[in-house]
Tab-separated table of C-alpha atoms in Angstrom:
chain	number	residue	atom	x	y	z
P	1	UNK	CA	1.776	-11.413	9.718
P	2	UNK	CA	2.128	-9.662	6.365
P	3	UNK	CA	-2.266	-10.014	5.703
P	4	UNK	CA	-2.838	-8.453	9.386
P	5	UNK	CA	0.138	-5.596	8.850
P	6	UNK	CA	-1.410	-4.566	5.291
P	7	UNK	CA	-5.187	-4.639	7.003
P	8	UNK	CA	-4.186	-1.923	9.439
P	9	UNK	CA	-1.917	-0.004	7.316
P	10	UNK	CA	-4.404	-0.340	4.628
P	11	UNK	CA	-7.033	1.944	6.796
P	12	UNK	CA	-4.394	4.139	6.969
P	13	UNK	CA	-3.195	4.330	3.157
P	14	UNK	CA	-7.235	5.044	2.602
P	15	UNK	CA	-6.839	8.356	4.696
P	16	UNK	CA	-4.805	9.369	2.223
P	17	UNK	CA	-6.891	8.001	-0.893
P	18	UNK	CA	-3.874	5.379	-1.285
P	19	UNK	CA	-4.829	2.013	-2.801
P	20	UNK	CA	-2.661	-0.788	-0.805
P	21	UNK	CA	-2.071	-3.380	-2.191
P	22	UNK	CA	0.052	-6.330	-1.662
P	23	UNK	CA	2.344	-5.495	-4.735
P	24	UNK	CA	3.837	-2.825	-2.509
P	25	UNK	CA	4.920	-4.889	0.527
P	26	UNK	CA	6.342	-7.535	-2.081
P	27	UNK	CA	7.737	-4.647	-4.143
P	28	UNK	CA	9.939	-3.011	-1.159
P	29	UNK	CA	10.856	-6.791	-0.183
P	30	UNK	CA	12.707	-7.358	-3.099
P	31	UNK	CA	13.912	-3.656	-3.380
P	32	UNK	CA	15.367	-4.260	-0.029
P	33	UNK	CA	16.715	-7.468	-0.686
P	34	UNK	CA	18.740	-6.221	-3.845
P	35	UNK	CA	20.357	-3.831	-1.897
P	36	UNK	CA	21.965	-6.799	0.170
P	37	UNK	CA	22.244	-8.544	-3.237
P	38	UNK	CA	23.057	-6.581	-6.000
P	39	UNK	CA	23.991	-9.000	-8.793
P	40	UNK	CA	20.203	-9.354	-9.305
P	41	UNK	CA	19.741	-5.916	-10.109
P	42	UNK	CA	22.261	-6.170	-13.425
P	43	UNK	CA	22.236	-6.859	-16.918
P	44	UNK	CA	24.067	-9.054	-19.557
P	45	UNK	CA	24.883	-8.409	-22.872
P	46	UNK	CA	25.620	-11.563	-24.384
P	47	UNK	CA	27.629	-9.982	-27.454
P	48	UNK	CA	30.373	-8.375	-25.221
P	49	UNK	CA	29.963	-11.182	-22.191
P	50	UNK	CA	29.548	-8.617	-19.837
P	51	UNK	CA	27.587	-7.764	-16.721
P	52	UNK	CA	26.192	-4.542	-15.877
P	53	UNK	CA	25.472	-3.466	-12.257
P	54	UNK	CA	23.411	-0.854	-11.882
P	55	UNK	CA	23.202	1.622	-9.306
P	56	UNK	CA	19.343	2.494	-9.578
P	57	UNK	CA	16.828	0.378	-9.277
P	58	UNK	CA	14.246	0.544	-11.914
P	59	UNK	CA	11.754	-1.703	-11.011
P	60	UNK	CA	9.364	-3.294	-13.238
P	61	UNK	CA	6.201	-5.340	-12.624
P	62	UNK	CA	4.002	-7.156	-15.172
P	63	UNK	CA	0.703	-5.713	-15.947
P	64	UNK	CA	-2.245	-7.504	-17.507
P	65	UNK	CA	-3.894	-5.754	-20.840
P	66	UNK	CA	-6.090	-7.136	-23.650
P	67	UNK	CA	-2.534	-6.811	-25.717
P	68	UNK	CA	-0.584	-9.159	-23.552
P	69	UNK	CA	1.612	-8.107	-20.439
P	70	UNK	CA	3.138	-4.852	-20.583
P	71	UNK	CA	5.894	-3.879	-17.958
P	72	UNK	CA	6.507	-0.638	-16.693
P	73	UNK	CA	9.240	0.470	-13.902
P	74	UNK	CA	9.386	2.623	-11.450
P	75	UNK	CA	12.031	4.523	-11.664
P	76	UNK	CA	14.887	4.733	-8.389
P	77	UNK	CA	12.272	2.484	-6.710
P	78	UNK	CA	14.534	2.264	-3.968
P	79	UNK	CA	14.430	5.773	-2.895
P	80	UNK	CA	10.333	4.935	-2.355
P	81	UNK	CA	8.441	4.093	1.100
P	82	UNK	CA	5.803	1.697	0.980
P	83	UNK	CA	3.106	4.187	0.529
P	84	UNK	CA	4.793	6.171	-2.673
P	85	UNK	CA	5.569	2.719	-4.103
P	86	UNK	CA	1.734	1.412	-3.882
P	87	UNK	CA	0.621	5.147	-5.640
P	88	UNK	CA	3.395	4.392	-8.085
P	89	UNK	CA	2.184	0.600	-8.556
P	90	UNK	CA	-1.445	2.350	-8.953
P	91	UNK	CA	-0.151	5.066	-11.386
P	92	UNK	CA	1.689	2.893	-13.583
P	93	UNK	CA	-0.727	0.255	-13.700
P	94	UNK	CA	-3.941	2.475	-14.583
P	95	UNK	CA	-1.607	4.095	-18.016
P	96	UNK	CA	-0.997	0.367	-19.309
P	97	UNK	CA	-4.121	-0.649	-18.925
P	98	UNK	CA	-5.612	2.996	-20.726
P	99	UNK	CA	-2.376	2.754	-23.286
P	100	UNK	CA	-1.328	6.129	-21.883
P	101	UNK	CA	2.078	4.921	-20.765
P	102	UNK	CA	5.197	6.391	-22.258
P	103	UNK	CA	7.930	4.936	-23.621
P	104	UNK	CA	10.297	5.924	-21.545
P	105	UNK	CA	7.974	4.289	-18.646
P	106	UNK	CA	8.902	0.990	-20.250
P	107	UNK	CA	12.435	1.199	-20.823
P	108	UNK	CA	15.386	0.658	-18.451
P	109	UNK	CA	13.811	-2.075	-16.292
P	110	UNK	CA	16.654	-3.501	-13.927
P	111	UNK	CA	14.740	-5.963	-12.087
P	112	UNK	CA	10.911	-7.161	-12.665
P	113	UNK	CA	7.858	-9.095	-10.768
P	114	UNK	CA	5.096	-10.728	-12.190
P	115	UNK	CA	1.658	-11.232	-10.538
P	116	UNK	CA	0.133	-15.273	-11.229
P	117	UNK	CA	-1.955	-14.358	-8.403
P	118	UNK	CA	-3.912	-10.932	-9.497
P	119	UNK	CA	-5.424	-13.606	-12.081
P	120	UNK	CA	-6.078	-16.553	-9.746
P	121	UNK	CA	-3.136	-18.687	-10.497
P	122	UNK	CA	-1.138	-20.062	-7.324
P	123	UNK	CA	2.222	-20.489	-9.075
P	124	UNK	CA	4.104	-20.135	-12.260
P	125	UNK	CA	7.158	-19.895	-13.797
P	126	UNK	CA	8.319	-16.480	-14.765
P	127	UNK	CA	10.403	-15.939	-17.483
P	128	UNK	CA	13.314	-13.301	-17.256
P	129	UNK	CA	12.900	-9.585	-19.512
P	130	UNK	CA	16.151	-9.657	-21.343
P	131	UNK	CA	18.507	-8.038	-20.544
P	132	UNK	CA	17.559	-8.431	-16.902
P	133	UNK	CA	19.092	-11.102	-15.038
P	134	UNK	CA	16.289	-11.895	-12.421
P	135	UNK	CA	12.566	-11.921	-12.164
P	136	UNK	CA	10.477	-12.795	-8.974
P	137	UNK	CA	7.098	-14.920	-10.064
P	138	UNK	CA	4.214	-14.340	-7.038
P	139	UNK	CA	1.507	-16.312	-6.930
P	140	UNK	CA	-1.762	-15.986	-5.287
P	141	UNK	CA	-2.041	-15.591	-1.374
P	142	UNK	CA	-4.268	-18.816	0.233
P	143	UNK	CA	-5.053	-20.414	2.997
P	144	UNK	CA	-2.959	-23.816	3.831
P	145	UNK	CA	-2.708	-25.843	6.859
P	146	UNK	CA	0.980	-25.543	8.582
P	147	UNK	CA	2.846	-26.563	11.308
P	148	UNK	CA	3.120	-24.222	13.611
P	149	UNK	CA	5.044	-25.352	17.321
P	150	UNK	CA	3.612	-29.144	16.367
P	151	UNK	CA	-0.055	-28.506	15.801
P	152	UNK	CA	-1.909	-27.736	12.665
P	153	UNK	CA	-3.434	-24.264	12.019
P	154	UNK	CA	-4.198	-22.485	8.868
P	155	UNK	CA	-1.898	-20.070	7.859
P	156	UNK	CA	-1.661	-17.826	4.703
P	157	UNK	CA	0.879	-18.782	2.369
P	158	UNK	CA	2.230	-16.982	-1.067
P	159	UNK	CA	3.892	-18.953	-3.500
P	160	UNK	CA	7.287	-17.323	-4.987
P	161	UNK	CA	9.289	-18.197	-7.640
P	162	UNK	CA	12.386	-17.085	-9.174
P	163	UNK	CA	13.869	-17.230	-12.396
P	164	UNK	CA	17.406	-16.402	-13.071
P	165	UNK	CA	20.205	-16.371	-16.057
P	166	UNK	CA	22.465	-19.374	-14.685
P	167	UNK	CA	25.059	-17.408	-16.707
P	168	UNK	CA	24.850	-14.996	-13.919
P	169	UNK	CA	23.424	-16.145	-10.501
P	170	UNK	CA	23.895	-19.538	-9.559
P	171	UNK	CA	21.255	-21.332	-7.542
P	172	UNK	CA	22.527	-21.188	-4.139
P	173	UNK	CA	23.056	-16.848	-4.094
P	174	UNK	CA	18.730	-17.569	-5.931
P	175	UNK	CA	18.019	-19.511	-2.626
P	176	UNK	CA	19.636	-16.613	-0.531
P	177	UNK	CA	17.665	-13.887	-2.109
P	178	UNK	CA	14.318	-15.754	-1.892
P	179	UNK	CA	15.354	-16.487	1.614
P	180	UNK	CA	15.675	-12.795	2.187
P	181	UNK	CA	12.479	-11.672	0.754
P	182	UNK	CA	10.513	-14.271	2.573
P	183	UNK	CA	12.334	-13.207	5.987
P	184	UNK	CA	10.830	-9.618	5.110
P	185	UNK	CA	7.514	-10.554	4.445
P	186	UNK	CA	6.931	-12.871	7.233
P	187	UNK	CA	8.323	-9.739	9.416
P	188	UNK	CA	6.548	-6.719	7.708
P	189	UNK	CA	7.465	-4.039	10.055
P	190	UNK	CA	11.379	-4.979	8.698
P	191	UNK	CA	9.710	-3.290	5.729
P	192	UNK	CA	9.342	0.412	6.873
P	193	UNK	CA	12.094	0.206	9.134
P	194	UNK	CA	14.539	-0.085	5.960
């Protein structure tokens, strides 16, 4: 459901000279989803054992340069539509890759994705930017067999995967919030009613 929605919104988001990309729908999954969970959307500091919540969401997605990934955030993500976000995403991503991006673009992450897939990769193991608790891995979006009502048919499927400080989130509340994103995606119109 989520490649047909993004093929006819993405004739619309050209109208308006919008690239739309996938990163979007993903991006206002999880922004959604750490509304409902907020723990994910903190920090730690180790020294003073204690856990920050935040109350904006800054978030941060991986971008591929020659010098390694750099990771920007948007920032008050949540206040963004799907549209803004993907101009954002665009924005952002075009100053890494030119080195134009600011410090300040950088800093104050509260919550991060990285892309396996954008390089081909169907799944990997993302590791967490201190002093975030959370990251969400994605992984490249391919064609599988499933079950669907008994019968085999081919069906897109995107890995996720999510890495979390244990200090923090235990594994079932990680299940929940993976649960949550994947009940957005699979229903993208959840994603612009929210």
């Amino acid at each position: 459901k989520l490649v047909e929605f993004r093929n006819e919104a993405k004739l619309l988001a050209l109208k308006e000279d919008i690239k739309l990309t996938y990163m979007a729908f993903i991006s206002k999954a999880v922004l959604i989803a750490l509304k409902e969970f907020p723990i994910f959307n903190s920090s730690y500091d180790a020294e003073k054992g204690e856990v920050y919540l935040k109350k904006q969401i800054n978030l941060g997605f991986a971008v591929d340069t020659p010098d390694g990934l750099i990771v920007p955030n948007i920032k008050n993500a949540n206040d963004l539509a799907i549209f803004p976000l993907a101009t954002k995403i665009d924005y952002l991503a075009t100053k890494t890759i030119e080195r134009k991006l600011s410090l300040s673009e950088q800093q104050n992450g509260t919550f991060s994705i990285t892309n396996f897939g954008s390089i081909g990769i169907p799944f990997g193991v993302p590791i967490i930017n201190y002093p975030e608790v959370a990251i969400l891995g994605i992984g490249r979006i391919n064609k599988k067999p499933i079950v669907v009502d008994d019968s085999i048919k081919i069906g897109y499927m995107l890995p996720l995967s999510l890495g979390v400080d244990h200090r923090i989130i235990d594994g079932a509340d990680a299940g929940r919030f993976l649960n949550k994103i994947k009940e957005l995606l699979n229903n993208p119109t959840l994603l612009v009613l929210s």
